[in-house]
CSV table of C-alpha atoms in Angstrom, one decimal:
chain,number,residue,atom,x,y,z
A,1,MET,CA,1.6,41.8,-13.1
A,2,ARG,CA,1.1,38.8,-11.1
A,3,ARG,CA,-0.2,39.3,-7.5
A,4,ILE,CA,-0.2,36.8,-4.6
A,5,MET,CA,-3.8,36.0,-3.6
A,6,ARG,CA,-4.8,36.2,0.1
A,7,PRO,CA,-7.0,34.0,2.1
A,8,GLY,CA,-10.6,35.1,2.5
A,9,THR,CA,-14.2,34.3,3.6
A,10,PHE,CA,-16.8,33.8,1.1
A,11,SER,CA,-20.5,32.8,1.3
A,12,GLY,CA,-22.1,30.3,-1.2
A,13,ILE,CA,-18.8,28.2,-1.9
A,14,ALA,CA,-17.7,25.1,-0.6
A,15,ASP,CA,-15.9,25.3,2.8
A,16,GLY,CA,-16.7,29.1,2.9
A,17,LYS,CA,-12.9,30.0,2.4
A,18,GLY,CA,-11.0,30.6,-0.5
A,19,TRP,CA,-8.3,32.9,-2.2
A,20,ARG,CA,-9.0,36.5,-3.4
A,21,CYS,CA,-7.0,39.0,-5.2
A,22,PRO,CA,-5.6,41.8,-3.1
A,23,GLU,CA,-6.5,44.4,-5.5
A,24,LYS,CA,-9.8,46.1,-4.5
A,25,SER,CA,-10.9,46.7,-8.1
A,26,CYS,CA,-10.4,43.0,-8.8
A,27,LYS,CA,-13.1,40.7,-7.9
A,28,LYS,CA,-11.3,37.3,-8.6
A,29,PHE,CA,-11.3,34.5,-6.3
A,30,ALA,CA,-10.4,30.8,-6.2
A,31,SER,CA,-11.3,27.9,-4.3
A,32,MET,CA,-8.8,27.0,-1.4
A,33,ARG,CA,-8.8,23.5,-2.8
A,34,ILE,CA,-7.4,24.4,-6.2
A,35,GLY,CA,-4.4,22.4,-7.3
A,36,SER,CA,-4.8,20.2,-4.3
A,37,PHE,CA,-5.7,16.5,-3.5
A,38,PHE,CA,-9.2,17.7,-2.8
A,39,GLU,CA,-9.8,19.8,-5.9
A,40,GLY,CA,-13.0,18.9,-7.6
A,41,ALA,CA,-14.5,17.1,-4.4
A,42,HIS,CA,-18.1,18.2,-3.6
A,43,ILE,CA,-17.8,17.0,0.0
A,44,PRO,CA,-17.2,19.2,2.9
A,45,LEU,CA,-13.4,19.4,3.9
A,46,THR,CA,-14.1,18.5,7.5
A,47,GLU,CA,-15.6,15.3,6.4
A,48,LEU,CA,-12.8,14.6,4.1
A,49,VAL,CA,-10.3,15.1,6.8
A,50,GLU,CA,-12.3,12.8,9.1
A,51,PHE,CA,-12.0,10.2,6.4
A,52,LEU,CA,-8.4,10.5,6.2
A,53,TYR,CA,-8.2,10.0,9.8
A,54,PHE,CA,-10.4,6.9,9.9
A,55,TRP,CA,-8.8,5.2,6.8
A,56,PRO,CA,-5.4,4.4,8.3
A,57,ASP,CA,-6.7,3.4,11.7
A,58,ASN,CA,-8.6,0.3,10.2
A,59,MET,CA,-11.9,1.8,10.9
A,60,GLN,CA,-12.8,2.0,7.2
A,61,THR,CA,-15.7,-0.5,6.9
A,62,THR,CA,-18.3,0.9,4.7
A,63,ALA,CA,-20.9,0.5,7.5
A,64,PHE,CA,-18.6,2.5,10.0
A,65,LEU,CA,-18.0,5.3,7.5
A,66,HIS,CA,-21.6,5.5,6.4
A,67,LYS,CA,-22.7,5.8,10.0
A,68,ASN,CA,-20.1,8.3,11.1
A,69,LEU,CA,-19.9,10.4,7.8
A,70,GLY,CA,-23.2,9.8,6.1
A,71,TRP,CA,-21.6,8.9,2.8
A,72,GLY,CA,-22.9,6.5,0.3
A,73,GLU,CA,-21.4,3.3,-0.7
A,74,HIS,CA,-20.0,4.6,-4.1
A,75,THR,CA,-18.5,7.6,-2.4
A,76,ILE,CA,-16.8,5.6,0.2
A,77,THR,CA,-15.4,3.2,-2.6
A,78,ASP,CA,-14.3,6.0,-4.6
A,79,TRP,CA,-12.3,7.6,-1.7
A,80,LYS,CA,-10.9,4.3,-0.6
A,81,ASN,CA,-9.6,3.8,-4.1
A,82,PHE,CA,-8.1,7.3,-4.2
A,83,LEU,CA,-6.2,6.6,-1.2
A,84,ARG,CA,-5.0,3.2,-2.4
A,85,ASP,CA,-3.7,4.9,-5.3
A,86,LEU,CA,-1.4,7.0,-3.1
A,87,CYS,CA,-0.1,3.5,-1.7
A,88,VAL,CA,0.4,2.1,-5.3
A,89,GLU,CA,2.7,5.2,-6.1
A,90,GLU,CA,4.8,4.5,-3.2
A,91,PHE,CA,4.9,0.6,-3.1
A,92,LEU,CA,4.5,-0.3,-6.8
A,93,VAL,CA,5.4,2.6,-9.1
A,94,ASN,CA,8.3,4.0,-7.1
A,95,PRO,CA,9.2,1.5,-4.5
A,96,GLN,CA,11.9,1.9,-1.9
A,97,PRO,CA,14.0,-1.3,-1.6
A,98,ILE,CA,14.0,-2.9,1.9
A,99,GLY,CA,16.9,-4.5,3.8
A,100,GLY,CA,20.6,-3.7,3.4
A,101,PRO,CA,23.8,-4.7,5.1
A,102,GLY,CA,23.1,-6.0,8.6
A,103,HIS,CA,19.5,-6.5,7.8
A,104,ILE,CA,17.5,-9.9,7.5
A,105,VAL,CA,14.7,-10.2,4.9
A,106,GLU,CA,12.4,-13.2,4.8
A,107,ILE,CA,10.9,-14.0,1.4
A,108,ASP,CA,8.1,-16.4,0.3
A,109,GLU,CA,5.4,-16.9,-2.2
A,110,SER,CA,1.7,-17.5,-1.5
A,111,LYS,CA,-1.5,-18.0,-3.3
A,112,PHE,CA,-4.3,-15.6,-2.4
A,113,GLY,CA,-8.0,-16.6,-3.2
A,114,HIS,CA,-9.9,-19.8,-2.8
A,115,ARG,CA,-10.2,-22.5,-5.4
A,116,LYS,CA,-13.7,-22.4,-7.0
A,117,TYR,CA,-15.7,-23.9,-10.0
A,118,SER,CA,-16.8,-21.8,-12.9
A,119,ARG,CA,-18.7,-23.7,-15.8
A,120,GLY,CA,-16.9,-26.9,-15.0
A,121,ARG,CA,-13.4,-25.5,-14.6
A,122,MET,CA,-11.6,-25.1,-11.3
A,123,LEU,CA,-10.2,-21.7,-11.0
A,124,SER,CA,-7.1,-21.3,-8.7
A,125,GLY,CA,-6.1,-17.9,-6.9
A,126,GLN,CA,-3.3,-15.5,-7.5
A,127,TRP,CA,0.3,-16.0,-6.7
A,128,VAL,CA,1.9,-13.1,-4.6
A,129,PHE,CA,5.7,-12.8,-3.9
A,130,GLY,CA,6.8,-10.8,-0.9
A,131,GLY,CA,9.3,-10.1,1.9
A,132,ILE,CA,9.6,-8.6,5.3
A,133,ASP,CA,12.5,-7.0,6.9
A,134,ARG,CA,12.7,-8.6,10.4
A,135,GLU,CA,14.1,-5.2,12.0
A,136,THR,CA,12.1,-2.6,10.4
A,137,LYS,CA,8.9,-4.5,9.5
A,138,ASP,CA,9.1,-3.0,6.0
A,139,VAL,CA,7.4,-5.2,3.5
A,140,PHE,CA,6.7,-5.7,-0.2
A,141,MET,CA,4.0,-7.8,-2.0
A,142,VAL,CA,3.8,-8.1,-5.7
A,143,PRO,CA,1.3,-10.3,-7.7
A,144,VAL,CA,3.1,-12.6,-10.0
A,145,GLN,CA,2.1,-14.9,-12.8
A,146,GLY,CA,4.5,-17.5,-11.8
A,147,ARG,CA,7.4,-18.6,-9.5
A,148,SER,CA,10.3,-19.1,-11.9
A,149,ALA,CA,13.7,-17.7,-11.3
A,150,ALA,CA,13.1,-15.5,-14.3
A,151,THR,CA,10.1,-14.0,-12.4
A,152,LEU,CA,11.4,-14.0,-8.9
A,153,VAL,CA,15.0,-13.1,-9.1
A,154,PRO,CA,14.4,-9.6,-10.8
A,155,LEU,CA,11.9,-8.8,-8.2
A,156,ILE,CA,14.4,-9.6,-5.5
A,157,GLN,CA,16.9,-7.2,-7.2
A,158,ARG,CA,14.3,-4.6,-7.4
A,159,TYR,CA,12.9,-4.8,-3.9
A,160,ILE,CA,15.7,-5.9,-1.6
A,161,LEU,CA,19.0,-3.9,-1.2
A,162,PRO,CA,22.3,-5.6,-1.9
A,163,GLY,CA,24.1,-6.8,1.2
A,164,THR,CA,20.9,-8.1,2.8
A,165,THR,CA,20.7,-11.6,4.3
A,166,ILE,CA,17.9,-13.4,2.6
A,167,LEU,CA,16.1,-16.3,4.3
A,168,SER,CA,13.7,-18.6,2.3
A,169,ASP,CA,12.5,-22.1,2.0
A,170,GLU,CA,14.2,-24.3,-0.6
A,171,TRP,CA,11.9,-23.5,-3.5
A,172,ALA,CA,14.2,-24.3,-6.7
A,173,SER,CA,14.0,-20.7,-8.1
A,174,TYR,CA,15.7,-19.3,-5.1
A,175,ASN,CA,18.9,-21.1,-6.1
A,176,SER,CA,19.4,-18.3,-8.6
A,177,ILE,CA,19.8,-15.5,-6.1
A,178,PRO,CA,23.1,-14.0,-7.0
A,179,ALA,CA,25.6,-14.8,-4.2
A,180,ALA,CA,27.6,-11.6,-5.1
A,181,SER,CA,24.7,-9.4,-4.0
A,182,PHE,CA,23.1,-11.4,-1.2
A,183,GLN,CA,23.8,-13.9,1.5
A,184,HIS,CA,21.2,-16.6,1.2
A,185,LEU,CA,20.1,-19.1,3.8
A,186,THR,CA,17.4,-21.6,3.6
A,187,ALA,CA,15.2,-23.9,5.8
A,188,ASN,CA,13.9,-27.2,4.4
A,189,HIS,CA,10.3,-27.1,5.4
A,190,SER,CA,9.8,-30.8,4.6
A,191,LEU,CA,12.0,-31.5,7.5
A,192,ASN,CA,11.7,-28.6,10.0
A,193,PHE,CA,9.9,-25.2,10.0
A,194,VAL,CA,13.0,-23.9,11.8
A,195,ASP,CA,16.3,-25.3,10.9
A,196,PRO,CA,17.6,-26.9,14.1
A,197,THR,CA,21.3,-25.9,13.3
A,198,THR,CA,21.2,-22.5,11.8
A,199,GLY,CA,17.8,-21.3,13.3
A,200,VAL,CA,16.6,-20.1,9.9
A,201,HIS,CA,13.0,-19.9,9.4
A,202,THR,CA,10.4,-17.8,7.5
A,203,GLN,CA,7.6,-17.8,10.1
A,204,THR,CA,7.7,-14.0,10.0
A,205,VAL,CA,6.6,-13.5,6.4
A,206,GLU,CA,4.2,-16.5,6.8
A,207,SER,CA,2.5,-14.7,9.4
A,208,THR,CA,2.3,-11.6,7.4
A,209,TRP,CA,0.6,-13.5,4.6
A,210,GLY,CA,-2.0,-14.7,7.1
A,211,GLY,CA,-2.7,-11.1,8.2
A,212,ALA,CA,-3.0,-9.9,4.6
A,213,LYS,CA,-5.2,-12.7,3.3
A,214,LYS,CA,-7.7,-12.2,6.2
A,215,ARG,CA,-7.9,-8.5,5.5
A,216,LEU,CA,-8.2,-9.0,1.6
A,217,ARG,CA,-10.7,-12.0,1.7
A,218,ASN,CA,-13.5,-9.9,0.3
A,219,CYS,CA,-11.2,-8.2,-2.2
A,220,MET,CA,-10.6,-11.7,-3.8
A,221,THR,CA,-14.2,-12.4,-4.4
A,222,THR,CA,-15.4,-8.8,-5.5
A,223,ASN,CA,-12.8,-7.6,-7.8
A,224,PRO,CA,-9.5,-9.5,-7.9
A,225,MET,CA,-8.2,-7.3,-10.6
A,226,LEU,CA,-7.6,-4.6,-7.8
A,227,LEU,CA,-5.4,-7.1,-5.7
A,228,ASP,CA,-2.2,-5.0,-6.3
A,229,THR,CA,-3.8,-1.8,-5.0
A,230,HIS,CA,-5.0,-3.8,-1.9
A,231,LEU,CA,-1.6,-5.3,-1.4
A,232,SER,CA,0.0,-1.9,-1.5
A,233,GLU,CA,-2.5,-0.7,1.3
A,234,VAL,CA,-1.4,-3.5,3.4
A,235,CYS,CA,2.1,-2.7,2.9
A,236,TRP,CA,1.4,1.0,3.8
A,237,GLN,CA,-0.5,-0.1,7.1
A,238,LYS,CA,2.5,-2.5,7.9
A,239,LYS,CA,5.3,0.1,7.3
A,240,TYR,CA,3.8,3.1,9.1
A,241,GLY,CA,2.3,1.5,12.2
A,242,GLU,CA,1.0,4.0,14.6
A,243,ALA,CA,2.3,6.9,12.5
A,244,ARG,CA,-0.1,6.1,9.5
A,245,PHE,CA,-2.2,9.3,9.7
A,246,SER,CA,0.8,11.6,9.7
A,247,ASN,CA,2.5,9.8,6.9
A,248,LEU,CA,-0.7,9.8,4.9
A,249,ILE,CA,-0.8,13.5,5.2
A,250,MET,CA,3.0,13.7,4.1
A,251,GLU,CA,2.3,11.4,1.2
A,252,ILE,CA,-0.6,13.5,0.0
A,253,ARG,CA,1.7,16.6,0.2
A,254,LYS,CA,4.3,14.8,-1.7
A,255,GLN,CA,2.2,13.5,-4.5
A,256,TYR,CA,-0.1,16.6,-4.8
A,257,PRO,CA,2.1,19.6,-4.1
A,258,VAL,CA,0.3,23.0,-4.0
A,259,VAL,CA,2.4,25.5,-5.7
């Protein structure tokens, strides 16, 4: 017969709290972390909650966390990666398309990382394709191997809802955006950054690139293979704004349901 375990206090275990069998003759107990996002972690739960609070408020530099939590560099890196994995699940694995009827989405491609020389060869950075909804500020950013229509149009169809008004520059690949699904307006950047007749511009998404590049400068020099996870983190910060901490808790609850 299955019994519902009850919360109890224990000495000598992490957090001092756990679950115990209500039957007096039974001495079984389990950690309060079992089945949760924190299962297997050997760090006090109070410190983990502090870390969750600091992370979305852009106070997550290694020096700051070491000073305030006393964690080592490897521990800090591991937990940053754990939280980025949550962002990847939402923005890359199961993305929610942005825009929709009545919404304007600016799109653009930009190269991340500086040119550098390695054994006589000049290495270029990584192309990233993205867009931002002017009204909601929802964004998407995806590393791409090229900027052909065969690459970009399927991403537009995946990340932008039908009925959206899409604004872009006059990059040739965008000529293939399906007119049946989207209204597409362009600005000729070789003449004007803002079209003097229609007012079309892509300055919002270009500004977003600037903020993302500044934030990810170290990522591109230390481990560019993790760029997609860092981009997902930027999208998270941009989407949730002042409600980042509460939405982080909700995302943990969604991805790690305790049953």
